[in-house]
Coordinates of N, CA and C in Angstrom, one line a residue:
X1 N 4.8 -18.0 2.7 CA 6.0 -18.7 2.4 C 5.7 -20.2 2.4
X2 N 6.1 -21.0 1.4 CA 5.7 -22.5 1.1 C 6.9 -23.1 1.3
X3 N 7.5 -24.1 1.7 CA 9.0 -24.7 1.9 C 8.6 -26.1 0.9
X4 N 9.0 -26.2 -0.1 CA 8.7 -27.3 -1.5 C 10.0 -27.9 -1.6
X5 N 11.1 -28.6 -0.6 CA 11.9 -29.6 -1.1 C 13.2 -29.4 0.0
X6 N 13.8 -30.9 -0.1 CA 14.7 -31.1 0.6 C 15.8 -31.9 -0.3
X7 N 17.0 -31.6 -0.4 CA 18.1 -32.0 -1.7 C 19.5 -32.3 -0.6
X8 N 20.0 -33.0 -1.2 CA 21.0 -33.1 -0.7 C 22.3 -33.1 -2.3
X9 N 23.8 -33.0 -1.9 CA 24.4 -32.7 -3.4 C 25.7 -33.4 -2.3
X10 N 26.7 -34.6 -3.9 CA 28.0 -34.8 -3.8 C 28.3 -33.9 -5.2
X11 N 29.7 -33.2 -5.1 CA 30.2 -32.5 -6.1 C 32.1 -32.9 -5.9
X12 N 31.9 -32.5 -6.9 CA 33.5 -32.7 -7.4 C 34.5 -31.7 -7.0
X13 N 34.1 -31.5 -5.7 CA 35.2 -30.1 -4.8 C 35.3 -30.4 -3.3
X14 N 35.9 -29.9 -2.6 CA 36.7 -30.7 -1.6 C 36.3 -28.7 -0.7
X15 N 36.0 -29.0 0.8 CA 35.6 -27.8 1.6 C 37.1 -26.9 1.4
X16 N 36.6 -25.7 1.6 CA 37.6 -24.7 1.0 C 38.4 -24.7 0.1
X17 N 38.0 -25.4 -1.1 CA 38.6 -25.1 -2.1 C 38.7 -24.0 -2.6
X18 N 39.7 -23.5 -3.3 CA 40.0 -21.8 -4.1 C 39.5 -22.2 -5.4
X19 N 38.6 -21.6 -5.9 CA 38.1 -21.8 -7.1 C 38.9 -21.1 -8.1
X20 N 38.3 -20.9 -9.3 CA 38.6 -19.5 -10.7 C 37.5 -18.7 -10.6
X21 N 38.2 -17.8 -10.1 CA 37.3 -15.9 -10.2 C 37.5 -15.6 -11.7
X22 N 36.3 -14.9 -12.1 CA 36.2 -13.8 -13.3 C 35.4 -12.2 -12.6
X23 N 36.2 -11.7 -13.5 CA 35.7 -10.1 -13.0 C 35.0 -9.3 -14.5
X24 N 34.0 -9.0 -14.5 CA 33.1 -8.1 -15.6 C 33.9 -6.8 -15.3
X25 N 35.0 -6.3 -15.9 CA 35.9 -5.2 -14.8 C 35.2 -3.9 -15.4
X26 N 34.3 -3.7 -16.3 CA 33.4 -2.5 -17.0 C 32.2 -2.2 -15.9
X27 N 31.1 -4.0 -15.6 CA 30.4 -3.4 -14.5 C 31.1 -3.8 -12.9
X28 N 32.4 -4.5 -12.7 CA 32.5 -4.6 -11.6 C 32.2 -5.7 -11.2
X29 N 31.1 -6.8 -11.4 CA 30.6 -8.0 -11.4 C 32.0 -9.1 -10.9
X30 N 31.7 -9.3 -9.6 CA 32.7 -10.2 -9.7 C 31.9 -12.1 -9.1
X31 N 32.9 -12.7 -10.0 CA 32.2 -14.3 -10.2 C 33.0 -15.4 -10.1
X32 N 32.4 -16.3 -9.6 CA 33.2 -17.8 -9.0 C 33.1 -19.0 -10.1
X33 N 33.8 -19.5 -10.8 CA 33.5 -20.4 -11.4 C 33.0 -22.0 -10.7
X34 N 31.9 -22.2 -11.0 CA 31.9 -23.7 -10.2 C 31.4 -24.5 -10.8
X35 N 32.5 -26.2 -10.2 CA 32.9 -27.0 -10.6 C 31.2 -27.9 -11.4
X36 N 32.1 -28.7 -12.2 CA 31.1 -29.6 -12.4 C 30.5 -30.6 -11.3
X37 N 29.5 -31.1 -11.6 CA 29.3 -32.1 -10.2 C 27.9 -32.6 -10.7
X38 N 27.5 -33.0 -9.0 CA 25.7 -34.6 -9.1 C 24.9 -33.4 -8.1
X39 N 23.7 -32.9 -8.3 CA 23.2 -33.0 -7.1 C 21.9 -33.7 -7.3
X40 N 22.0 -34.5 -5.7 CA 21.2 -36.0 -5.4 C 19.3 -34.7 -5.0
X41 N 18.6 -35.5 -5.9 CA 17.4 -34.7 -5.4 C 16.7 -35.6 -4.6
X42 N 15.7 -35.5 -3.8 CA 15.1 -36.2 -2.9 C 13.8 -36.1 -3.3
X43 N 12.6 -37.5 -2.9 CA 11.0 -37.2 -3.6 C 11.3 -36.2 -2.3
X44 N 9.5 -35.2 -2.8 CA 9.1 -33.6 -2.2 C 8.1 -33.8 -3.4
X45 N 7.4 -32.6 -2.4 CA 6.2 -31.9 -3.1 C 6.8 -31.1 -4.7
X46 N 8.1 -31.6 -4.9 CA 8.2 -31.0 -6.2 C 8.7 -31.5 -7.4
X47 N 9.3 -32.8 -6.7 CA 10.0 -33.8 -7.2 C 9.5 -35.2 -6.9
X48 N 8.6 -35.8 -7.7 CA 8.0 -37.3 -7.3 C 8.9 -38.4 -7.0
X49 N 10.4 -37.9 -7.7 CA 11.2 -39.4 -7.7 C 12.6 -38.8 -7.1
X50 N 13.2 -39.4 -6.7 CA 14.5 -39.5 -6.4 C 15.1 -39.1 -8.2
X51 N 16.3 -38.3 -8.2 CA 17.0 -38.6 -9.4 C 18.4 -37.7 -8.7
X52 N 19.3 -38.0 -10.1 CA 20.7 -37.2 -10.1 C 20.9 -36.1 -10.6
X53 N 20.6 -34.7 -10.5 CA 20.6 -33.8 -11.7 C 22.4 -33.7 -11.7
X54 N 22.6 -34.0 -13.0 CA 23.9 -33.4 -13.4 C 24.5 -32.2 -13.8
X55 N 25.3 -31.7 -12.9 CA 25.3 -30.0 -12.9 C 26.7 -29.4 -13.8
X56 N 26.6 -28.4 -15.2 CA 27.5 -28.3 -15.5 C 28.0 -27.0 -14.8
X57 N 29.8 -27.1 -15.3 CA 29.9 -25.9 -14.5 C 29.8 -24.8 -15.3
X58 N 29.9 -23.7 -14.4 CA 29.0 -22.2 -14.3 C 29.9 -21.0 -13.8
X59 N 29.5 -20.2 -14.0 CA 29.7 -18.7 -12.9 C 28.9 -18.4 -12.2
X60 N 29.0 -18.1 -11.3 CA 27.8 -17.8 -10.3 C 28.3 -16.1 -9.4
X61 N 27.8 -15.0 -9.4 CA 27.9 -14.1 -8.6 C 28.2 -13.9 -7.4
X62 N 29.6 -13.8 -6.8 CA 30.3 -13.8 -5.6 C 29.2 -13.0 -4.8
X63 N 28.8 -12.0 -4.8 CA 27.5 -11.2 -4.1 C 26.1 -11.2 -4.5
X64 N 25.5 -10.9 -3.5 CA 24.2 -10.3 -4.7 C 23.9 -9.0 -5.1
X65 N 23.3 -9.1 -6.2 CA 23.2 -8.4 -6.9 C 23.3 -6.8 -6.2
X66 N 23.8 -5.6 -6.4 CA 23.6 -4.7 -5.5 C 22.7 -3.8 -5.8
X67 N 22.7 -2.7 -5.6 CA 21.6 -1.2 -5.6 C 22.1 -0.6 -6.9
X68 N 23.6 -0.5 -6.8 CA 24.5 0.6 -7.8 C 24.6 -0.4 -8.7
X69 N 25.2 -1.8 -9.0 CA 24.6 -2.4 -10.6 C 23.1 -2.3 -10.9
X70 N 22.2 -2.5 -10.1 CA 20.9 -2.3 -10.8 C 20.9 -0.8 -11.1
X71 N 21.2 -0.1 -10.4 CA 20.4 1.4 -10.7 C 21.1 1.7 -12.1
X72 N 22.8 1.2 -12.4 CA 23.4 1.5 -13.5 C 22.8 1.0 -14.7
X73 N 22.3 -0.2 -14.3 CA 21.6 -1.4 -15.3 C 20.4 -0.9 -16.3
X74 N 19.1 -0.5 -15.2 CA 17.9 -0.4 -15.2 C 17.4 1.3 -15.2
X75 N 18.6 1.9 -14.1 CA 18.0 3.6 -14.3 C 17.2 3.8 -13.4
X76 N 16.9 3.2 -12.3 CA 16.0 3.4 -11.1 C 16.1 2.3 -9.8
X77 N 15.4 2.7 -9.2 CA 15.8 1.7 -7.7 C 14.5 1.4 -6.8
X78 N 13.5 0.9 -6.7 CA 12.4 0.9 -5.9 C 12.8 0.4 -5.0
X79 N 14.2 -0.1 -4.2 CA 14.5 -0.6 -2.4 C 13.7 0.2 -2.0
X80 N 13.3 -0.7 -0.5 CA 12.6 0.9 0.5 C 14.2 1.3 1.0
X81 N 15.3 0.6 1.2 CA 16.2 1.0 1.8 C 17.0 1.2 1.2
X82 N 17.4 2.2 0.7 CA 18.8 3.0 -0.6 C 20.2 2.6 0.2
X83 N 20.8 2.1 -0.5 CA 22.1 1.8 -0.1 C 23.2 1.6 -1.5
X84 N 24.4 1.9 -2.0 CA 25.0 1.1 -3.3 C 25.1 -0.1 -3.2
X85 N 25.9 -0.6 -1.5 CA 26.1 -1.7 -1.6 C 25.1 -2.5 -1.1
X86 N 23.6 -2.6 -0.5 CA 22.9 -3.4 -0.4 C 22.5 -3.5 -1.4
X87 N 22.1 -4.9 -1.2 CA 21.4 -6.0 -2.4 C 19.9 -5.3 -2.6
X88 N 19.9 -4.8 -3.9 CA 18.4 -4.4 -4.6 C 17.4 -6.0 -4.4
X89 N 16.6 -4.7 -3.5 CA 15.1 -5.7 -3.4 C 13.6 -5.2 -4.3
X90 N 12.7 -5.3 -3.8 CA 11.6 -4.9 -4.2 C 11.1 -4.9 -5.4
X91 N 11.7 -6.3 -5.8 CA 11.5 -6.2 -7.4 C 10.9 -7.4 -8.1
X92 N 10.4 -7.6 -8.9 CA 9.5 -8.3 -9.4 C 10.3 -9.7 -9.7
X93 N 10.2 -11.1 -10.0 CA 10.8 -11.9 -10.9 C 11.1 -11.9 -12.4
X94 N 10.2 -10.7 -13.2 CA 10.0 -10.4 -14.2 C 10.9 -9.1 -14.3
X95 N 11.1 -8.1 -13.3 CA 11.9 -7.3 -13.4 C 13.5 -7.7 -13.3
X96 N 13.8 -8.8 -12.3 CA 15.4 -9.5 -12.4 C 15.4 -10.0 -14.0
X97 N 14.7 -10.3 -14.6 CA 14.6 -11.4 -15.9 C 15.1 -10.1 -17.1
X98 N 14.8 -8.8 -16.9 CA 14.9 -8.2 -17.6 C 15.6 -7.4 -17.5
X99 N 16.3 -7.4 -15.8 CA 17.8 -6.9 -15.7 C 19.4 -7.9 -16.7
X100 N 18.7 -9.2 -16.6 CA 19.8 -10.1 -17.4 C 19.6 -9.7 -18.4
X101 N 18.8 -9.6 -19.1 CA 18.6 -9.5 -20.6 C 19.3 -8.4 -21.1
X102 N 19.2 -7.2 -20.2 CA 20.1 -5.8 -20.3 C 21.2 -5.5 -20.4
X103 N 21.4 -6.4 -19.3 CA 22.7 -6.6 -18.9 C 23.9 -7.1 -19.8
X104 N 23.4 -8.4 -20.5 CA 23.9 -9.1 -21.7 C 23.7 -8.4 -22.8
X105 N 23.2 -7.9 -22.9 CA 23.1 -6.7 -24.0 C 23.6 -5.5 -24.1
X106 N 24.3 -4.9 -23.0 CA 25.1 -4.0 -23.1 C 26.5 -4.2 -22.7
X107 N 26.4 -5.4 -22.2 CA 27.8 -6.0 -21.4 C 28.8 -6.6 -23.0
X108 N 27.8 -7.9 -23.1 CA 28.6 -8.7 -24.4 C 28.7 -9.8 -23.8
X109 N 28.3 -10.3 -22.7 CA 28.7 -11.5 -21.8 C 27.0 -12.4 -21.6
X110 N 26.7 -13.4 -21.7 CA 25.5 -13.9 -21.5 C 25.3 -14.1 -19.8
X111 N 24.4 -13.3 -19.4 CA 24.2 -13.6 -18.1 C 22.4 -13.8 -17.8
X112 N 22.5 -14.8 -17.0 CA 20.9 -15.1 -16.2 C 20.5 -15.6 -15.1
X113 N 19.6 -15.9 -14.7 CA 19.2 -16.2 -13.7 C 19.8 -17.7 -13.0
X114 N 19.9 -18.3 -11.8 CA 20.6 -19.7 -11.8 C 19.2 -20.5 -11.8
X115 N 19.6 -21.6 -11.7 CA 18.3 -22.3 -11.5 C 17.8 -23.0 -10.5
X116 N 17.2 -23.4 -10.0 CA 17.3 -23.9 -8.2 C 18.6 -24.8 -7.9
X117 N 18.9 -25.6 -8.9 CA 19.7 -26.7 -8.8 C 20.9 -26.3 -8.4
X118 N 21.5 -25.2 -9.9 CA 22.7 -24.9 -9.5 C 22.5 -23.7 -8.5
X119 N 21.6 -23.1 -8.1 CA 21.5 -22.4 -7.0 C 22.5 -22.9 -5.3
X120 N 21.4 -24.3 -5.5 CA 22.0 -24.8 -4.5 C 23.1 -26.2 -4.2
X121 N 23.2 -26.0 -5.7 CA 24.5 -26.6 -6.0 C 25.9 -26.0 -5.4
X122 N 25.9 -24.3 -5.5 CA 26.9 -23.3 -5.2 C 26.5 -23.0 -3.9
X123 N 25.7 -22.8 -3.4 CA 25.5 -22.9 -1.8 C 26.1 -23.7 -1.0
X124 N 25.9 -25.2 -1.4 CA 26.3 -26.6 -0.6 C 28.0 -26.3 -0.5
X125 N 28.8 -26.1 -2.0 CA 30.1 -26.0 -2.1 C 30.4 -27.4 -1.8
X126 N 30.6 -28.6 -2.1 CA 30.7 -29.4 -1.7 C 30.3 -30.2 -0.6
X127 N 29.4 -29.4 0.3 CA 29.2 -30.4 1.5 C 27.7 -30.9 1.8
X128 N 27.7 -31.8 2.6 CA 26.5 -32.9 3.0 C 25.8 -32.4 4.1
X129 N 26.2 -31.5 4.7 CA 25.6 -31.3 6.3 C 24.0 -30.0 5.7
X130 N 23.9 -30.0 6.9 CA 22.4 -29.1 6.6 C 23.1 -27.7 6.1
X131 N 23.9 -27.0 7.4 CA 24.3 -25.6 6.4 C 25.5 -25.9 5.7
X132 N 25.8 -25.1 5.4 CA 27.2 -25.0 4.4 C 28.1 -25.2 4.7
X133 N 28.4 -24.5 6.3 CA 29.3 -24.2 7.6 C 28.9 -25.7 8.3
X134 N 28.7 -26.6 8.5 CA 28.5 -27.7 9.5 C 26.7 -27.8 9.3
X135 N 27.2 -28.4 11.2 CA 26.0 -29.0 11.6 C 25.2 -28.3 12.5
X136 N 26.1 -27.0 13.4 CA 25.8 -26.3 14.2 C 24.9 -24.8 13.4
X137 N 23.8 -24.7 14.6 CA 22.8 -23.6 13.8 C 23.4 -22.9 14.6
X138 N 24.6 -22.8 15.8 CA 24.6 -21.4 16.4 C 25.7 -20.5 15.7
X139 N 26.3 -21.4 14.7 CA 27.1 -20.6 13.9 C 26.0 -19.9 12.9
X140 N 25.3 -19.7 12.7 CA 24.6 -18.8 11.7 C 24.9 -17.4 11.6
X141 N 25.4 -16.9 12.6 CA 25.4 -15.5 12.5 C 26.2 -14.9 12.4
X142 N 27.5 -16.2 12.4 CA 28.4 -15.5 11.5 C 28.6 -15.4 10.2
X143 N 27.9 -16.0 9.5 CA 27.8 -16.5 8.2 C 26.3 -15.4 7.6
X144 N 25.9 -15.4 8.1 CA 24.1 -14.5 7.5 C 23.6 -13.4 8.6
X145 N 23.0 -12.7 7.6 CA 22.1 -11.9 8.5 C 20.8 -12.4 8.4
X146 N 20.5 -12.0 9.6 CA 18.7 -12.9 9.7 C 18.2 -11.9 11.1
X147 N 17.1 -12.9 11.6 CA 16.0 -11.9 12.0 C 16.5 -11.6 13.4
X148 N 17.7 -12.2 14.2 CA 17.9 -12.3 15.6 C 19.7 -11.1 15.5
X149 N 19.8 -11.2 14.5 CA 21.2 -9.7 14.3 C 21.3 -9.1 13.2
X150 N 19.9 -8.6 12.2 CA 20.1 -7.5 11.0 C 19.3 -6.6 11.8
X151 N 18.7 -6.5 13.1 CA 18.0 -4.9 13.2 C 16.8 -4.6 12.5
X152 N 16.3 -5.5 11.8 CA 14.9 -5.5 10.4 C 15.6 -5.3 9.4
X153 N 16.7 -5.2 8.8 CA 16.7 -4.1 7.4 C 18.1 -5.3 6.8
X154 N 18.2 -5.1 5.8 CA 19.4 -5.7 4.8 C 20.5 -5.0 4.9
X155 N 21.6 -5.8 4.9 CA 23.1 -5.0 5.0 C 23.7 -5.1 3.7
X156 N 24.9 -4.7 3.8 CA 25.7 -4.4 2.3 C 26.2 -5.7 2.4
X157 N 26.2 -6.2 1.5 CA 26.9 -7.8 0.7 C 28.3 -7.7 1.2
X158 N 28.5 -9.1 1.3 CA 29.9 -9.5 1.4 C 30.7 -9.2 3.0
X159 N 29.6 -8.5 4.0 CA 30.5 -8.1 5.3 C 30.2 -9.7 6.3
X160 N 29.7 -11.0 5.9 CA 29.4 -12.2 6.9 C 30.9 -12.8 6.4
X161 N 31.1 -14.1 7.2 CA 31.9 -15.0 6.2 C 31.4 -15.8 5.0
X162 N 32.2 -15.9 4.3 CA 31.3 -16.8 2.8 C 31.4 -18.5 2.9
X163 N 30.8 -19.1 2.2 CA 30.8 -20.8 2.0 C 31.8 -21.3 1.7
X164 N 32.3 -22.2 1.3 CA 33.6 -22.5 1.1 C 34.0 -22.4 -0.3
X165 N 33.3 -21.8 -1.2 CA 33.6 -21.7 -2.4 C 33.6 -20.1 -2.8
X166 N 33.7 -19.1 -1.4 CA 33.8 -18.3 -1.7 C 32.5 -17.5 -2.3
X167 N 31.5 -17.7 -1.8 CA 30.2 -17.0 -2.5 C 29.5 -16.1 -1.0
X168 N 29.5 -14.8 -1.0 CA 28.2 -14.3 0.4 C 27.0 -14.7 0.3
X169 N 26.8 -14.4 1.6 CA 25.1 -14.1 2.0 C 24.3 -15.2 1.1
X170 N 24.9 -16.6 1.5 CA 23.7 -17.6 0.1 C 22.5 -17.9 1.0
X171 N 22.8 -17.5 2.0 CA 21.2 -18.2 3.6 C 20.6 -16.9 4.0
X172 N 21.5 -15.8 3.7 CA 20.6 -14.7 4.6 C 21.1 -13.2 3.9
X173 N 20.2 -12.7 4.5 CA 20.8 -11.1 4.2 C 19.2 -10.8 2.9
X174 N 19.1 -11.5 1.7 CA 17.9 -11.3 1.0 C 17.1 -12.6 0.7
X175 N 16.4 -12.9 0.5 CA 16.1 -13.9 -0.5 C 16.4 -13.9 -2.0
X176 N 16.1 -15.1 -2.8 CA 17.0 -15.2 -4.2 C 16.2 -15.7 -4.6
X177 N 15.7 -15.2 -6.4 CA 14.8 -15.4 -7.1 C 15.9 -16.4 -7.9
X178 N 15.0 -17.6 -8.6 CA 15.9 -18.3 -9.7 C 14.8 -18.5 -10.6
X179 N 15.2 -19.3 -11.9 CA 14.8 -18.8 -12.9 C 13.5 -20.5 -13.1
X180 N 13.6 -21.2 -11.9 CA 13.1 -22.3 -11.8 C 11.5 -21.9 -12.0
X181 N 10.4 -22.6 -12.8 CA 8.8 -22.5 -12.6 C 8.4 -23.3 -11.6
X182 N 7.8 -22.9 -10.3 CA 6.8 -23.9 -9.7 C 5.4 -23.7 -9.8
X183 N 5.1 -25.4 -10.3 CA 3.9 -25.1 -10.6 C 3.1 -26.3 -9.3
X184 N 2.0 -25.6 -8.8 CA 1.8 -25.8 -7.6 C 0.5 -27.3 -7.7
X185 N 0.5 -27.9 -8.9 CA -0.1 -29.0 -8.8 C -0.1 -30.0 -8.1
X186 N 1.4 -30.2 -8.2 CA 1.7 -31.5 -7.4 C 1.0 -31.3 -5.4
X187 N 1.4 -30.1 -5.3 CA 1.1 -29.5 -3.6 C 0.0 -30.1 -3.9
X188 N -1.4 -29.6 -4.7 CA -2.5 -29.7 -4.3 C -2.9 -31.2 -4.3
X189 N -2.2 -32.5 -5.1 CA -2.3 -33.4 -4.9 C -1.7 -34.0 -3.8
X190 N -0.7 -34.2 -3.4 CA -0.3 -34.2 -2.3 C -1.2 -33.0 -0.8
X191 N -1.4 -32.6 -1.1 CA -2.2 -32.1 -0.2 C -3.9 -31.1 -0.3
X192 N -4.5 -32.3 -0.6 CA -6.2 -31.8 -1.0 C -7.3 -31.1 0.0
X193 N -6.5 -31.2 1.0 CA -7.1 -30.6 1.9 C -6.9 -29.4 1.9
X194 N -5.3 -28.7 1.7 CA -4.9 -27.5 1.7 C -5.9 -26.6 1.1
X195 N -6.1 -24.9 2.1 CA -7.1 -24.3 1.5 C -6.5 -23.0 0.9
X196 N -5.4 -22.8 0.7 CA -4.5 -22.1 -0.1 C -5.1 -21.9 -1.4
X197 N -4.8 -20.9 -2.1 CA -5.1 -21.0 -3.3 C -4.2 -20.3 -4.2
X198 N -3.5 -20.6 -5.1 CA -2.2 -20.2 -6.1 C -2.6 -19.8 -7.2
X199 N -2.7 -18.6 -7.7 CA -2.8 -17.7 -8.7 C -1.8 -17.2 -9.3
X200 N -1.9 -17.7 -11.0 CA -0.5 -16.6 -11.7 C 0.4 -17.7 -11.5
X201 N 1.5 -17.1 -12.0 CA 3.2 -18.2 -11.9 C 3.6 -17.8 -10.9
X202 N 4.7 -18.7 -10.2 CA 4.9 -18.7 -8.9 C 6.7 -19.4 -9.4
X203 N 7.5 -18.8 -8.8 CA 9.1 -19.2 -9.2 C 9.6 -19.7 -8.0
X204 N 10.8 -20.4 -8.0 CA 11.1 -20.9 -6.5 C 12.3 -19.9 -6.4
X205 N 12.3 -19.8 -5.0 CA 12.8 -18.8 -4.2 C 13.8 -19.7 -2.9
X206 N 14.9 -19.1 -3.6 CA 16.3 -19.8 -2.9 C 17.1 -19.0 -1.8
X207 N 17.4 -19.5 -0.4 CA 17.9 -18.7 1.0 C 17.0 -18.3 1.6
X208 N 17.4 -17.4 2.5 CA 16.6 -16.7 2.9 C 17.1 -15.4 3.8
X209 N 16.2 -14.7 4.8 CA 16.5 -13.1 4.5 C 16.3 -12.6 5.9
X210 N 16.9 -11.3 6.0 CA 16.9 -10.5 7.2 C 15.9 -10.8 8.2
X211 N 14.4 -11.1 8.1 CA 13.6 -11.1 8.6 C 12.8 -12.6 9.0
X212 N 14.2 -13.2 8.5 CA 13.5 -14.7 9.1 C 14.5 -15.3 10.3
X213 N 14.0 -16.2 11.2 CA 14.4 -16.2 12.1 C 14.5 -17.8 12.6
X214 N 14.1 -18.8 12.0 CA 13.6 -20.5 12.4 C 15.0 -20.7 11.1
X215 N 16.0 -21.9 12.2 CA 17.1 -22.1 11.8 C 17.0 -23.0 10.3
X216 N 16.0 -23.9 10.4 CA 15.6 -24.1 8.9 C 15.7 -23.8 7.7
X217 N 15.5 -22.3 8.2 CA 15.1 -21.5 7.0 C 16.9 -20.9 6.5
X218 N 17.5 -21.5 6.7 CA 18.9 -21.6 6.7 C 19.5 -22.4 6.2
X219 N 18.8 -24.0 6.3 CA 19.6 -24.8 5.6 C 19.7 -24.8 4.1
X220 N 21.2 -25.2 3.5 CA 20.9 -25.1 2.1 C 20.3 -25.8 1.3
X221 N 19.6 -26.6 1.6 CA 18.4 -26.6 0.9 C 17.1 -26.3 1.3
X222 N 17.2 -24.9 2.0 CA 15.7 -24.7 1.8 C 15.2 -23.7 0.8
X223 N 13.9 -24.4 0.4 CA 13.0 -23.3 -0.8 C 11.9 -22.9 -0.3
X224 N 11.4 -22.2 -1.4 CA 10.3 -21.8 -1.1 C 9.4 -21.4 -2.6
X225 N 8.4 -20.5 -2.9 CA 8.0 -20.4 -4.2 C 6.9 -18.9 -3.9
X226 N 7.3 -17.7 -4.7 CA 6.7 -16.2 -4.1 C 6.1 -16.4 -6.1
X227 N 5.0 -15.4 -5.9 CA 4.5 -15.4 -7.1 C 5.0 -14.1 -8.1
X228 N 5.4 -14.7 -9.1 CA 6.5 -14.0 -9.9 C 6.3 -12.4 -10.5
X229 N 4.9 -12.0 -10.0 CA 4.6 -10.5 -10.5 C 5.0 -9.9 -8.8
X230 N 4.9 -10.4 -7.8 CA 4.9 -9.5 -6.8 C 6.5 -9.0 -6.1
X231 N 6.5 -8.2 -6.1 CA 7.8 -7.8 -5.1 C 8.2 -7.6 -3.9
X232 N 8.8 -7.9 -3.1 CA 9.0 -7.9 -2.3 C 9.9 -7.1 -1.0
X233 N 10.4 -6.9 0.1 CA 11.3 -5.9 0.5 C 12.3 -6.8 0.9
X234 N 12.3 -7.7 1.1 CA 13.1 -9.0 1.4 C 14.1 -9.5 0.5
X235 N 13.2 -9.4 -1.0 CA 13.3 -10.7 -2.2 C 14.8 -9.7 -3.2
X236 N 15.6 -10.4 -3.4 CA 16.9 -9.8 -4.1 C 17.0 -10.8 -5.9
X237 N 18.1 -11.1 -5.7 CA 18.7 -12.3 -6.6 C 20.4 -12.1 -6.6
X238 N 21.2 -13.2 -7.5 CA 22.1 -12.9 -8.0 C 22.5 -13.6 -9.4
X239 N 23.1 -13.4 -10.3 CA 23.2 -13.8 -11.2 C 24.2 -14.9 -11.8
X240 N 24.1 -15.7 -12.8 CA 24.9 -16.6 -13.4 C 25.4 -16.3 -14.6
X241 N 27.1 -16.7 -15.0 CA 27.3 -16.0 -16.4 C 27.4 -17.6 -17.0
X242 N 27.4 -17.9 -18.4 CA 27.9 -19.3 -19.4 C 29.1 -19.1 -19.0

């Protein structure tokens, strides 16, 4: 696991705001619209400069993705852990890429991956503090599953409390593929000593999952970057509609 950036975001929504839901009521897909807004990026090993990304608004997937949309989607399920309502893991970056593509093609609705930005643009929900929820890390477990109360294994979506915009599990329960490229040059200049070696494409990887445990790995903005053929038991996604 590589941790590649620290962001902070002001947006144009106010904590607990009630957003606009949309419902795919054919696959069941239910979605948050969110607001327009700034998120403030910070230099990082991934970003040399300070800048503003300007974020339009979106739909973003109230859950993640589950077992029973994928399996309806795709026709098969490689979880090690079968569940409907847990979030489908084990799957490639290249296999989520090709669940959207399907998806929009049999739906009628354009749907894809988010991108780190608005990833954690919808995570933050308007706020400045490290998690979503405050400043306090011992509230985490009401909010996510992670390595100190899931038992090792992933639970069914949507049983924590949500962010203030109404989205689950954006810190814990799986990790979250986005459709972001990291390409690992800048690390090796910034750090020439490192004896790491990065092969293949490598995507950034948003939240984090049952099996992590260091309160960090919690805040909303943390990343990371998994390499985009390998799968994972951890690694999920959720999707964004236009």
């Amino acid at each position: 696991t590589l941790i590649i950036g620290i962001f902070s975001v002001k947006a144009d929504a106010k904590k607990q705001q009630i957003l606009e839901k949309w419902t795919d009521k054919n696959y069941q897909i239910e979605m948050v619209r969110i607001p327009a807004g700034i998120l403030k990026i910070k230099p990082s090993i991934v970003h040399l400069h300070a800048m503003d990304v300007h974020i339009r608004r979106f739909y973003i997937g109230k859950y993640e993705v589950t077992q029973k949309l994928w399996q309806r989607v795709m026709g098969y399920n490689h979880a090690e852990l079968k569940g409907d309502h847990l979030p489908i893991t084990n799957i490639t970056w290249y296999e989520a890429l090709d669940f959207v593509k399907k998806l929009s093609r049999d739906s009628g609705h354009v749907y894809r991956l988010p991108t780190e930005f608005e990833w954690e643009f919808a995570c933050r929900a308007g706020t400045k503090t490290d998690y979503y929820f405050g400043q306090d890390s011992k509230l985490i477990s009401q909010y996510e599953w992670h390595k100190k109360n899931a038992d090792g294994k992933p639970h069914p979506v949507g049983l924590k409390k949500p962010n203030p915009w109404g989205l689950y599990d954006m810190t814990g329960n799986v990790n979250e593929w986005t459709s972001t490229y990291w390409d690992p040059e800048l690390f090796y200049r910034l750090y020439p000593k490192d004896k790491r070696v990065f092969r293949g494409g490598y995507r950034v990887v948003r939240g984090s999952s049952y099996l992590h445990g260091r309160d960090a790995h919690f805040r909303s903005d943390y990343q990371h970057a998994y390499g985009q053929y390998r799968p994972r038991k951890y690694l999920g996604f959720r999707i964004v509609r236009e």
